[in-house]
Tab-separated table of C-alpha atoms in Angstrom:
chain	number	residue	atom	x	y	z
A	1	UNK	CA	5.060	29.561	-16.867
A	2	UNK	CA	5.101	33.343	-17.042
A	3	UNK	CA	3.588	35.946	-19.433
A	4	UNK	CA	4.526	36.109	-23.114
A	5	UNK	CA	6.451	39.313	-23.868
A	6	UNK	CA	4.571	41.623	-26.242
A	7	UNK	CA	7.363	42.806	-28.427
A	8	UNK	CA	5.262	45.419	-30.262
A	9	UNK	CA	4.959	47.777	-27.295
A	10	UNK	CA	7.148	46.788	-24.352
A	11	UNK	CA	6.718	48.432	-20.983
A	12	UNK	CA	8.804	48.031	-17.838
A	13	UNK	CA	6.295	45.548	-16.374
A	14	UNK	CA	6.131	43.409	-19.526
A	15	UNK	CA	9.913	43.456	-19.789
A	16	UNK	CA	9.970	42.254	-16.149
A	17	UNK	CA	7.469	39.489	-17.016
A	18	UNK	CA	9.507	38.407	-20.002
A	19	UNK	CA	12.706	38.207	-18.048
A	20	UNK	CA	11.055	36.113	-15.329
A	21	UNK	CA	9.595	33.804	-18.011
A	22	UNK	CA	12.948	33.279	-19.655
A	23	UNK	CA	14.687	32.753	-16.312
A	24	UNK	CA	12.148	30.124	-15.203
A	25	UNK	CA	12.253	28.435	-18.595
A	26	UNK	CA	16.053	28.085	-18.465
A	27	UNK	CA	16.089	26.929	-14.861
A	28	UNK	CA	13.380	24.294	-15.277
A	29	UNK	CA	14.143	23.066	-18.808
A	30	UNK	CA	15.628	19.910	-17.370
A	31	UNK	CA	12.200	18.895	-16.070
A	32	UNK	CA	11.045	18.616	-19.710
A	33	UNK	CA	13.985	16.259	-20.278
A	34	UNK	CA	12.845	14.267	-17.228
A	35	UNK	CA	9.361	14.117	-18.705
A	36	UNK	CA	10.647	12.642	-21.953
A	37	UNK	CA	12.855	10.164	-20.139
A	38	UNK	CA	10.016	9.057	-17.910
A	39	UNK	CA	7.741	8.677	-20.949
A	40	UNK	CA	10.057	6.728	-23.233
A	41	UNK	CA	12.438	4.845	-20.980
A	42	UNK	CA	9.780	3.130	-18.909
A	43	UNK	CA	9.942	2.301	-15.215
A	44	UNK	CA	12.970	1.584	-13.064
A	45	UNK	CA	13.419	-1.976	-11.749
A	46	UNK	CA	15.733	-3.750	-9.309
A	47	UNK	CA	17.190	-7.269	-9.046
A	48	UNK	CA	15.569	-9.561	-6.595
A	49	UNK	CA	16.899	-8.922	-3.083
A	50	UNK	CA	19.347	-11.410	-1.649
A	51	UNK	CA	18.263	-10.614	1.929
A	52	UNK	CA	14.882	-10.185	3.517
A	53	UNK	CA	15.391	-7.194	5.845
A	54	UNK	CA	13.469	-6.330	8.994
A	55	UNK	CA	11.287	-3.194	8.919
A	56	UNK	CA	9.132	-1.022	11.126
A	57	UNK	CA	6.143	0.813	9.789
A	58	UNK	CA	5.694	4.258	11.463
A	59	UNK	CA	2.244	5.845	11.300
A	60	UNK	CA	1.299	9.231	12.762
A	61	UNK	CA	-2.437	9.433	13.476
A	62	UNK	CA	-4.676	12.214	14.806
A	63	UNK	CA	-8.376	11.264	15.044
A	64	UNK	CA	-8.082	8.699	12.264
A	65	UNK	CA	-10.567	6.125	13.547
A	66	UNK	CA	-12.401	5.676	10.210
A	67	UNK	CA	-9.223	4.768	8.282
A	68	UNK	CA	-6.388	3.566	10.502
A	69	UNK	CA	-7.443	-0.098	10.645
A	70	UNK	CA	-7.580	-0.455	6.892
A	71	UNK	CA	-3.964	0.697	6.597
A	72	UNK	CA	-2.767	-1.666	9.345
A	73	UNK	CA	-4.604	-4.591	7.681
A	74	UNK	CA	-3.065	-3.749	4.251
A	75	UNK	CA	0.380	-3.898	5.910
A	76	UNK	CA	-0.381	-7.212	7.635
A	77	UNK	CA	-1.593	-8.603	4.237
A	78	UNK	CA	1.824	-8.197	2.517
A	79	UNK	CA	3.418	-10.963	0.509
A	80	UNK	CA	6.444	-10.446	2.751
A	81	UNK	CA	7.205	-12.455	5.916
A	82	UNK	CA	5.076	-10.931	8.689
A	83	UNK	CA	7.608	-11.764	11.336
A	84	UNK	CA	9.963	-9.220	9.685
A	85	UNK	CA	7.462	-6.358	9.949
A	86	UNK	CA	6.427	-4.374	13.019
A	87	UNK	CA	3.676	-1.746	12.909
A	88	UNK	CA	3.816	1.298	15.160
A	89	UNK	CA	1.041	3.868	15.444
A	90	UNK	CA	1.401	7.059	17.407
A	91	UNK	CA	-2.107	8.247	18.317
A	92	UNK	CA	-1.479	11.966	18.721
A	93	UNK	CA	-3.891	13.941	20.933
A	94	UNK	CA	-6.795	11.832	19.721
A	95	UNK	CA	-10.327	12.409	20.962
A	96	UNK	CA	-11.815	9.376	19.196
A	97	UNK	CA	-11.035	5.617	19.184
A	98	UNK	CA	-7.973	5.761	16.891
A	99	UNK	CA	-5.702	4.029	19.388
A	100	UNK	CA	-8.137	1.172	20.066
A	101	UNK	CA	-8.900	0.666	16.359
A	102	UNK	CA	-5.154	0.450	15.632
A	103	UNK	CA	-4.580	-2.020	18.437
A	104	UNK	CA	-7.491	-4.181	17.345
A	105	UNK	CA	-6.007	-4.301	13.853
A	106	UNK	CA	-2.652	-5.500	15.132
A	107	UNK	CA	-0.469	-2.451	15.662
A	108	UNK	CA	1.739	-1.417	18.548
A	109	UNK	CA	0.259	1.851	19.732
A	110	UNK	CA	1.805	4.789	21.538
A	111	UNK	CA	-0.447	7.596	22.797
A	112	UNK	CA	0.934	11.118	22.752
A	113	UNK	CA	-0.694	14.296	24.210
A	114	UNK	CA	1.798	17.086	23.700
A	115	UNK	CA	-0.355	20.061	22.587
A	116	UNK	CA	2.595	22.438	22.692
A	117	UNK	CA	4.476	20.751	19.822
A	118	UNK	CA	1.885	19.973	17.175
A	119	UNK	CA	2.558	18.547	13.768
A	120	UNK	CA	3.668	15.319	12.090
A	121	UNK	CA	7.385	16.042	12.495
A	122	UNK	CA	7.140	16.191	16.316
A	123	UNK	CA	5.088	12.972	16.312
A	124	UNK	CA	7.842	11.344	14.260
A	125	UNK	CA	10.521	12.541	16.662
A	126	UNK	CA	8.576	11.193	19.659
A	127	UNK	CA	7.788	7.873	17.994
A	128	UNK	CA	11.265	7.234	16.615
A	129	UNK	CA	12.827	7.925	19.974
A	130	UNK	CA	10.592	5.450	21.681
A	131	UNK	CA	11.109	2.725	19.131
A	132	UNK	CA	14.888	3.180	19.255
A	133	UNK	CA	14.820	2.989	23.052
A	134	UNK	CA	12.397	0.068	23.390
A	135	UNK	CA	13.508	-2.005	20.368
A	136	UNK	CA	17.294	-1.201	20.070
A	137	UNK	CA	18.843	-2.531	16.891
A	138	UNK	CA	15.734	-4.539	15.878
A	139	UNK	CA	14.857	-2.684	12.677
A	140	UNK	CA	16.997	-1.999	9.629
A	141	UNK	CA	14.702	0.712	8.189
A	142	UNK	CA	11.494	2.570	8.865
A	143	UNK	CA	8.565	3.063	6.479
A	144	UNK	CA	6.766	6.378	7.066
A	145	UNK	CA	3.013	6.469	6.323
A	146	UNK	CA	-0.059	8.539	7.057
A	147	UNK	CA	-3.120	6.893	8.583
A	148	UNK	CA	-5.279	7.307	5.503
A	149	UNK	CA	-2.907	5.372	3.264
A	150	UNK	CA	-3.212	1.879	1.826
A	151	UNK	CA	-0.362	-0.173	0.349
A	152	UNK	CA	-0.300	-2.685	-2.467
A	153	UNK	CA	0.365	-6.301	-1.454
A	154	UNK	CA	3.820	-6.398	-3.023
A	155	UNK	CA	4.837	-3.004	-1.579
A	156	UNK	CA	7.371	-4.217	0.945
A	157	UNK	CA	8.856	-6.784	-1.421
A	158	UNK	CA	9.548	-4.126	-4.133
A	159	UNK	CA	10.966	-1.680	-1.539
A	160	UNK	CA	13.098	-4.469	-0.092
A	161	UNK	CA	14.621	-5.060	-3.511
A	162	UNK	CA	15.657	-1.409	-3.620
A	163	UNK	CA	16.859	-1.265	-0.010
A	164	UNK	CA	18.984	-4.362	-0.615
A	165	UNK	CA	20.935	-2.308	-3.162
A	166	UNK	CA	22.259	-0.149	-0.299
A	167	UNK	CA	20.067	2.967	-0.540
A	168	UNK	CA	19.541	4.870	2.739
A	169	UNK	CA	16.280	6.491	1.726
A	170	UNK	CA	13.691	5.414	-0.846
A	171	UNK	CA	10.452	6.984	-2.085
A	172	UNK	CA	7.674	5.153	-3.854
A	173	UNK	CA	4.732	5.418	-6.302
A	174	UNK	CA	2.020	7.654	-4.800
A	175	UNK	CA	-1.399	6.863	-6.161
A	176	UNK	CA	-4.838	7.998	-4.827
A	177	UNK	CA	-7.728	5.991	-3.539
A	178	UNK	CA	-10.428	8.585	-4.331
A	179	UNK	CA	-9.681	9.936	-7.804
A	180	UNK	CA	-13.352	10.033	-8.728
A	181	UNK	CA	-14.654	11.814	-5.596
A	182	UNK	CA	-14.300	15.394	-6.900
A	183	UNK	CA	-12.396	17.550	-9.388
A	184	UNK	CA	-10.058	18.430	-6.519
A	185	UNK	CA	-9.174	14.836	-5.650
A	186	UNK	CA	-8.745	14.048	-9.339
A	187	UNK	CA	-6.272	16.893	-9.737
A	188	UNK	CA	-4.252	15.768	-6.713
A	189	UNK	CA	-4.106	12.227	-8.080
A	190	UNK	CA	-2.921	13.422	-11.475
A	191	UNK	CA	-0.171	15.557	-9.921
A	192	UNK	CA	1.161	12.813	-7.610
A	193	UNK	CA	1.195	10.135	-10.338
A	194	UNK	CA	2.958	12.584	-12.628
A	195	UNK	CA	5.505	13.171	-9.801
A	196	UNK	CA	6.125	9.432	-9.447
A	197	UNK	CA	6.477	8.520	-13.075
A	198	UNK	CA	7.935	11.701	-14.654
A	199	UNK	CA	9.995	13.112	-11.816
A	200	UNK	CA	11.212	10.553	-9.300
A	201	UNK	CA	11.267	7.645	-11.776
A	202	UNK	CA	13.127	9.834	-14.297
A	203	UNK	CA	15.512	11.056	-11.652
A	204	UNK	CA	16.319	7.453	-10.757
A	205	UNK	CA	16.852	6.525	-14.433
A	206	UNK	CA	19.248	9.438	-14.794
A	207	UNK	CA	21.263	8.512	-11.730
A	208	UNK	CA	20.447	11.512	-9.577
A	209	UNK	CA	18.559	11.793	-6.269
A	210	UNK	CA	14.825	11.857	-5.780
A	211	UNK	CA	12.631	13.586	-3.205
A	212	UNK	CA	10.295	12.181	-0.579
A	213	UNK	CA	6.781	13.630	-0.447
A	214	UNK	CA	4.277	13.361	2.386
A	215	UNK	CA	4.310	9.636	3.091
A	216	UNK	CA	5.203	6.341	1.439
A	217	UNK	CA	8.920	6.426	1.900
A	218	UNK	CA	11.662	4.455	3.663
A	219	UNK	CA	14.449	5.764	5.837
A	220	UNK	CA	17.384	3.667	6.974
A	221	UNK	CA	17.509	3.041	10.721
A	222	UNK	CA	21.142	4.273	10.563
A	223	UNK	CA	19.887	7.751	9.645
A	224	UNK	CA	17.213	7.764	12.372
A	225	UNK	CA	19.713	6.564	14.990
A	226	UNK	CA	22.220	9.178	13.820
A	227	UNK	CA	19.569	11.933	14.416
A	228	UNK	CA	18.405	10.227	17.623
A	229	UNK	CA	14.843	10.768	16.383
A	230	UNK	CA	13.695	13.253	13.743
A	231	UNK	CA	15.251	16.691	13.329
A	232	UNK	CA	13.153	18.362	10.644
A	233	UNK	CA	10.384	20.578	11.939
A	234	UNK	CA	9.268	22.975	9.181
A	235	UNK	CA	5.713	22.794	7.834
A	236	UNK	CA	7.042	20.455	5.136
A	237	UNK	CA	9.385	18.155	6.945
A	238	UNK	CA	9.500	15.773	3.937
A	239	UNK	CA	10.947	18.475	1.581
A	240	UNK	CA	13.253	19.665	4.368
A	241	UNK	CA	14.624	16.104	4.704
A	242	UNK	CA	14.963	15.825	0.918
A	243	UNK	CA	16.848	19.179	0.811
A	244	UNK	CA	19.136	18.030	3.645
A	245	UNK	CA	19.977	14.903	1.656
A	246	UNK	CA	20.657	16.849	-1.545
A	247	UNK	CA	23.037	19.214	0.215
A	248	UNK	CA	24.959	16.380	1.910
A	249	UNK	CA	25.104	14.004	-1.019
A	250	UNK	CA	22.712	11.377	0.379
A	251	UNK	CA	20.918	9.814	-2.570
A	252	UNK	CA	17.204	9.170	-2.230
A	253	UNK	CA	16.180	6.308	-4.502
A	254	UNK	CA	12.807	5.589	-6.117
A	255	UNK	CA	11.026	2.223	-6.322
A	256	UNK	CA	7.756	1.535	-8.179
A	257	UNK	CA	6.049	0.186	-5.049
A	258	UNK	CA	2.507	1.542	-5.109
A	259	UNK	CA	0.535	3.043	-2.247
A	260	UNK	CA	-2.745	4.911	-2.111
A	261	UNK	CA	-3.411	8.278	-0.502
A	262	UNK	CA	-6.661	9.982	0.387
A	263	UNK	CA	-7.020	13.417	-1.252
A	264	UNK	CA	-9.101	16.428	-0.107
A	265	UNK	CA	-12.517	16.793	-1.734
A	266	UNK	CA	-13.133	20.559	-1.588
A	267	UNK	CA	-11.238	23.619	-2.680
A	268	UNK	CA	-11.418	24.956	0.896
A	269	UNK	CA	-9.733	21.920	2.381
A	270	UNK	CA	-7.223	21.859	-0.453
A	271	UNK	CA	-6.438	25.531	-0.050
A	272	UNK	CA	-5.600	25.067	3.679
A	273	UNK	CA	-3.380	22.058	2.916
A	274	UNK	CA	-1.507	23.715	0.041
A	275	UNK	CA	-1.086	26.942	2.032
A	276	UNK	CA	0.834	24.873	4.588
A	277	UNK	CA	2.859	23.210	1.814
A	278	UNK	CA	3.705	26.563	0.196
A	279	UNK	CA	4.670	28.141	3.517
A	280	UNK	CA	6.850	25.158	4.191
A	281	UNK	CA	8.520	25.549	0.792
A	282	UNK	CA	9.334	29.179	1.656
A	283	UNK	CA	10.731	28.034	5.025
A	284	UNK	CA	12.948	25.469	3.330
A	285	UNK	CA	14.090	27.818	0.557
A	286	UNK	CA	15.021	30.691	2.871
A	287	UNK	CA	16.753	28.311	5.307
A	288	UNK	CA	18.547	25.987	2.840
A	289	UNK	CA	18.660	28.003	-0.422
A	290	UNK	CA	22.195	29.187	0.031
A	291	UNK	CA	23.363	25.677	1.035
A	292	UNK	CA	21.689	24.226	-2.063
A	293	UNK	CA	23.319	26.813	-4.236
A	294	UNK	CA	26.777	26.125	-2.796
A	295	UNK	CA	26.245	22.338	-3.161
A	296	UNK	CA	25.443	22.494	-6.863
A	297	UNK	CA	27.767	25.430	-7.708
A	298	UNK	CA	30.899	24.139	-5.958
A	299	UNK	CA	30.309	20.400	-5.429
A	300	UNK	CA	28.454	19.888	-8.746
A	301	UNK	CA	25.571	17.988	-7.160
A	302	UNK	CA	22.742	18.055	-9.639
A	303	UNK	CA	20.258	16.878	-6.946
A	304	UNK	CA	20.931	20.134	-5.110
A	305	UNK	CA	20.166	22.132	-8.249
A	306	UNK	CA	17.015	20.113	-8.772
A	307	UNK	CA	15.810	20.776	-5.192
A	308	UNK	CA	16.784	24.445	-5.438
A	309	UNK	CA	14.567	24.854	-8.541
A	310	UNK	CA	11.813	22.784	-6.905
A	311	UNK	CA	11.516	24.791	-3.663
A	312	UNK	CA	12.540	28.209	-4.875
A	313	UNK	CA	12.276	29.956	-8.206
A	314	UNK	CA	8.850	28.735	-9.276
A	315	UNK	CA	7.114	29.673	-6.042
A	316	UNK	CA	9.026	32.867	-5.393
A	317	UNK	CA	8.922	34.172	-8.985
A	318	UNK	CA	5.196	33.392	-9.273
A	319	UNK	CA	4.615	35.425	-6.129
A	320	UNK	CA	6.810	38.290	-7.258
A	321	UNK	CA	5.262	38.422	-10.717
A	322	UNK	CA	1.716	38.391	-9.358
A	323	UNK	CA	2.402	41.176	-6.865
A	324	UNK	CA	4.303	43.260	-9.394
A	325	UNK	CA	1.556	43.012	-12.054
A	326	UNK	CA	-1.274	43.697	-9.659
A	327	UNK	CA	0.558	46.628	-8.126
A	328	UNK	CA	1.279	48.062	-11.616
A	329	UNK	CA	-2.339	47.754	-12.631
A	330	UNK	CA	-3.731	49.253	-9.408
A	331	UNK	CA	-1.240	52.165	-9.180
A	332	UNK	CA	-1.387	52.821	-12.904
A	333	UNK	CA	-5.173	52.953	-12.913
A	334	UNK	CA	-5.324	55.237	-9.882
A	335	UNK	CA	-2.774	57.660	-11.432
A	336	UNK	CA	-5.202	58.375	-14.331
A	337	UNK	CA	-2.456	58.265	-16.969
A	338	UNK	CA	0.358	59.906	-15.001
A	339	UNK	CA	2.308	56.745	-14.156
A	340	UNK	CA	0.904	54.496	-16.866
A	341	UNK	CA	-1.141	55.236	-19.986
A	342	UNK	CA	-4.217	53.271	-20.918
A	343	UNK	CA	-2.243	51.608	-23.700
A	344	UNK	CA	0.433	50.477	-21.224
A	345	UNK	CA	-2.194	49.086	-18.878
A	346	UNK	CA	-3.783	47.209	-21.734
A	347	UNK	CA	-0.412	45.700	-22.684
A	348	UNK	CA	0.034	44.511	-19.071
A	349	UNK	CA	-3.425	42.954	-19.102
A	350	UNK	CA	-2.654	41.161	-22.344
A	351	UNK	CA	0.603	39.947	-20.829
A	352	UNK	CA	-1.268	38.475	-17.835
A	353	UNK	CA	-3.805	36.841	-20.123
A	354	UNK	CA	-0.923	35.319	-22.080
A	355	UNK	CA	0.491	33.992	-18.820
A	356	UNK	CA	-2.720	32.358	-17.839
A	357	UNK	CA	-3.393	30.833	-21.250
A	358	UNK	CA	0.206	29.500	-21.556
A	359	UNK	CA	0.114	28.002	-18.035
A	360	UNK	CA	-3.307	26.474	-18.632
A	361	UNK	CA	-2.225	24.771	-21.849
A	362	UNK	CA	0.994	23.537	-20.282
A	363	UNK	CA	-0.875	21.785	-17.486
A	364	UNK	CA	-3.544	20.551	-19.858
A	365	UNK	CA	-0.867	18.699	-21.892
A	366	UNK	CA	0.822	17.481	-18.669
A	367	UNK	CA	-2.401	16.034	-17.337
A	368	UNK	CA	-3.276	14.460	-20.694
A	369	UNK	CA	0.107	12.720	-21.059
A	370	UNK	CA	0.052	11.561	-17.424
A	371	UNK	CA	-3.395	9.968	-17.684
A	372	UNK	CA	-2.680	8.291	-21.026
A	373	UNK	CA	0.768	6.999	-19.984
A	374	UNK	CA	-0.356	5.788	-16.542
A	375	UNK	CA	-3.930	4.894	-17.354
A	376	UNK	CA	-3.690	1.490	-15.688
A	377	UNK	CA	-3.062	3.194	-12.341
A	378	UNK	CA	-6.152	5.398	-12.379
A	379	UNK	CA	-9.050	3.625	-10.628
A	380	UNK	CA	-12.452	5.125	-11.162
A	381	UNK	CA	-15.863	3.963	-12.419
A	382	UNK	CA	-16.852	7.535	-13.483
A	383	UNK	CA	-15.443	7.691	-17.039
A	384	UNK	CA	-16.547	11.291	-17.414
A	385	UNK	CA	-14.250	12.246	-14.597
A	386	UNK	CA	-11.203	11.549	-16.789
A	387	UNK	CA	-12.448	13.903	-19.469
A	388	UNK	CA	-13.408	16.732	-17.127
A	389	UNK	CA	-10.081	16.348	-15.285
A	390	UNK	CA	-8.162	17.368	-18.435
A	391	UNK	CA	-9.837	20.760	-18.171
A	392	UNK	CA	-10.065	21.179	-14.396
A	393	UNK	CA	-6.531	19.955	-13.553
A	394	UNK	CA	-5.016	23.206	-15.070
A	395	UNK	CA	-7.500	25.296	-13.085
A	396	UNK	CA	-6.394	23.522	-9.900
A	397	UNK	CA	-2.768	24.278	-10.617
A	398	UNK	CA	-3.554	27.950	-11.446
A	399	UNK	CA	-4.931	28.343	-7.915
A	400	UNK	CA	-1.351	28.046	-6.697
A	401	UNK	CA	-0.772	31.629	-7.924
A	402	UNK	CA	-2.874	33.331	-5.203
A	403	UNK	CA	-1.722	30.631	-2.710
A	404	UNK	CA	1.914	31.545	-3.331
A	405	UNK	CA	1.192	35.176	-2.584
A	406	UNK	CA	-1.008	34.586	0.479
A	407	UNK	CA	1.371	32.036	2.040
A	408	UNK	CA	4.193	34.619	2.057
A	409	UNK	CA	2.273	37.178	4.072
A	410	UNK	CA	-0.168	35.159	6.193
A	411	UNK	CA	0.626	33.141	9.322
A	412	UNK	CA	0.189	29.437	8.551
A	413	UNK	CA	-0.057	26.758	11.289
A	414	UNK	CA	-0.102	23.032	11.011
A	415	UNK	CA	-3.701	21.873	10.789
A	416	UNK	CA	-4.627	18.185	10.488
A	417	UNK	CA	-6.519	17.118	7.384
A	418	UNK	CA	-9.650	15.113	8.085
A	419	UNK	CA	-9.820	11.623	6.500
A	420	UNK	CA	-13.153	9.878	6.142
A	421	UNK	CA	-12.845	7.732	2.976
A	422	UNK	CA	-12.958	4.270	4.548
A	423	UNK	CA	-11.801	1.966	1.740
A	424	UNK	CA	-9.880	-1.298	1.702
A	425	UNK	CA	-7.282	-2.076	-0.857
A	426	UNK	CA	-9.766	-4.357	-2.624
A	427	UNK	CA	-12.296	-1.546	-2.733
A	428	UNK	CA	-9.757	0.624	-4.576
A	429	UNK	CA	-8.439	-1.849	-7.124
A	430	UNK	CA	-11.846	-3.228	-7.959
A	431	UNK	CA	-12.739	0.148	-9.415
A	432	UNK	CA	-12.828	0.052	-13.189
A	433	UNK	CA	-9.635	1.463	-14.659
A	434	UNK	CA	-9.351	4.199	-17.220
């Protein structure tokens, strides 16, 4: 959301703010429609699969000794035939006992030590290539997970129902295993649950394509074989893959199979992670923006329009508006009335305040609706955390404004996120619900 236009005394900067606000409102209005559809039409479901397909779980792990075994055990504890599931862990440049912990839990482990090509995407390329070479034709699809994840016991069964319908890529319901740990982890959890129910679920109900995010998704082995590994190496390889699919008409489906993700606890850790995400969004937008535009303008693929809006205008316009307003205030103040009068500067300040208030209220309502609608999915014994989250979630989202600006100008490298919340699936679901 952008500043409200003060009609009484417009200035060039407030006119700019108003134009940006209207442009973003028009471009993203469909997301309000998605929200209503996700709220009132319920959750997508699939008929029971006629075939039990064979899968491989792929897990990239860098110094994940505290958490990797819990994920492997949750996979082995599925209500799906264990003989149809293989678990592969790539222990990437680990200096702890990740590899041994994964082996002891029952995974097939590859150890990789390529310090020149760091990042999850390169680990995926390495691992997929080895699996394809050593187990040719064995698997029909790959599940991609991070080492800190846990999966519900019916996860594979639900995803199998969707895969049996012929989809080549499927994303799932991303929950969090540490909602109550901090205001940061609570905000992450709210955002990802909102994304599952009110974006991907709504997209599926509307017959368009979804987007994969981070982990917890399935890719057909046909796609992996066609790429001979993994070919997406931006800082956000998941969004890059989603964008590729949108441009080429490959529909990504959504299934309500639930998995649990560990969220950062501090603003510092969150800032680093979201700087990488934002930089990756810029990379994807400037690389694929024109292709997305052509795909929805000439081929009428709504999924391409959806991804175009997701990776581009919000981030770019937020950055431009912030830079323009700050520059106007600084230059206008230093000119001592020559370039901008005190009244014009006050109007700009009021416009910025209007932006912040409008954005805060928007995310407050978004968080409130998400928690109420999906209350059975929030696991936390600290009841007060749900109340405080209504007020801190918008603050968390507002921190994207400086992140959007900083990510454009600063060099951002892939940095692994430390995971130390060692919880089993039973530990998570035993938590009292909201």
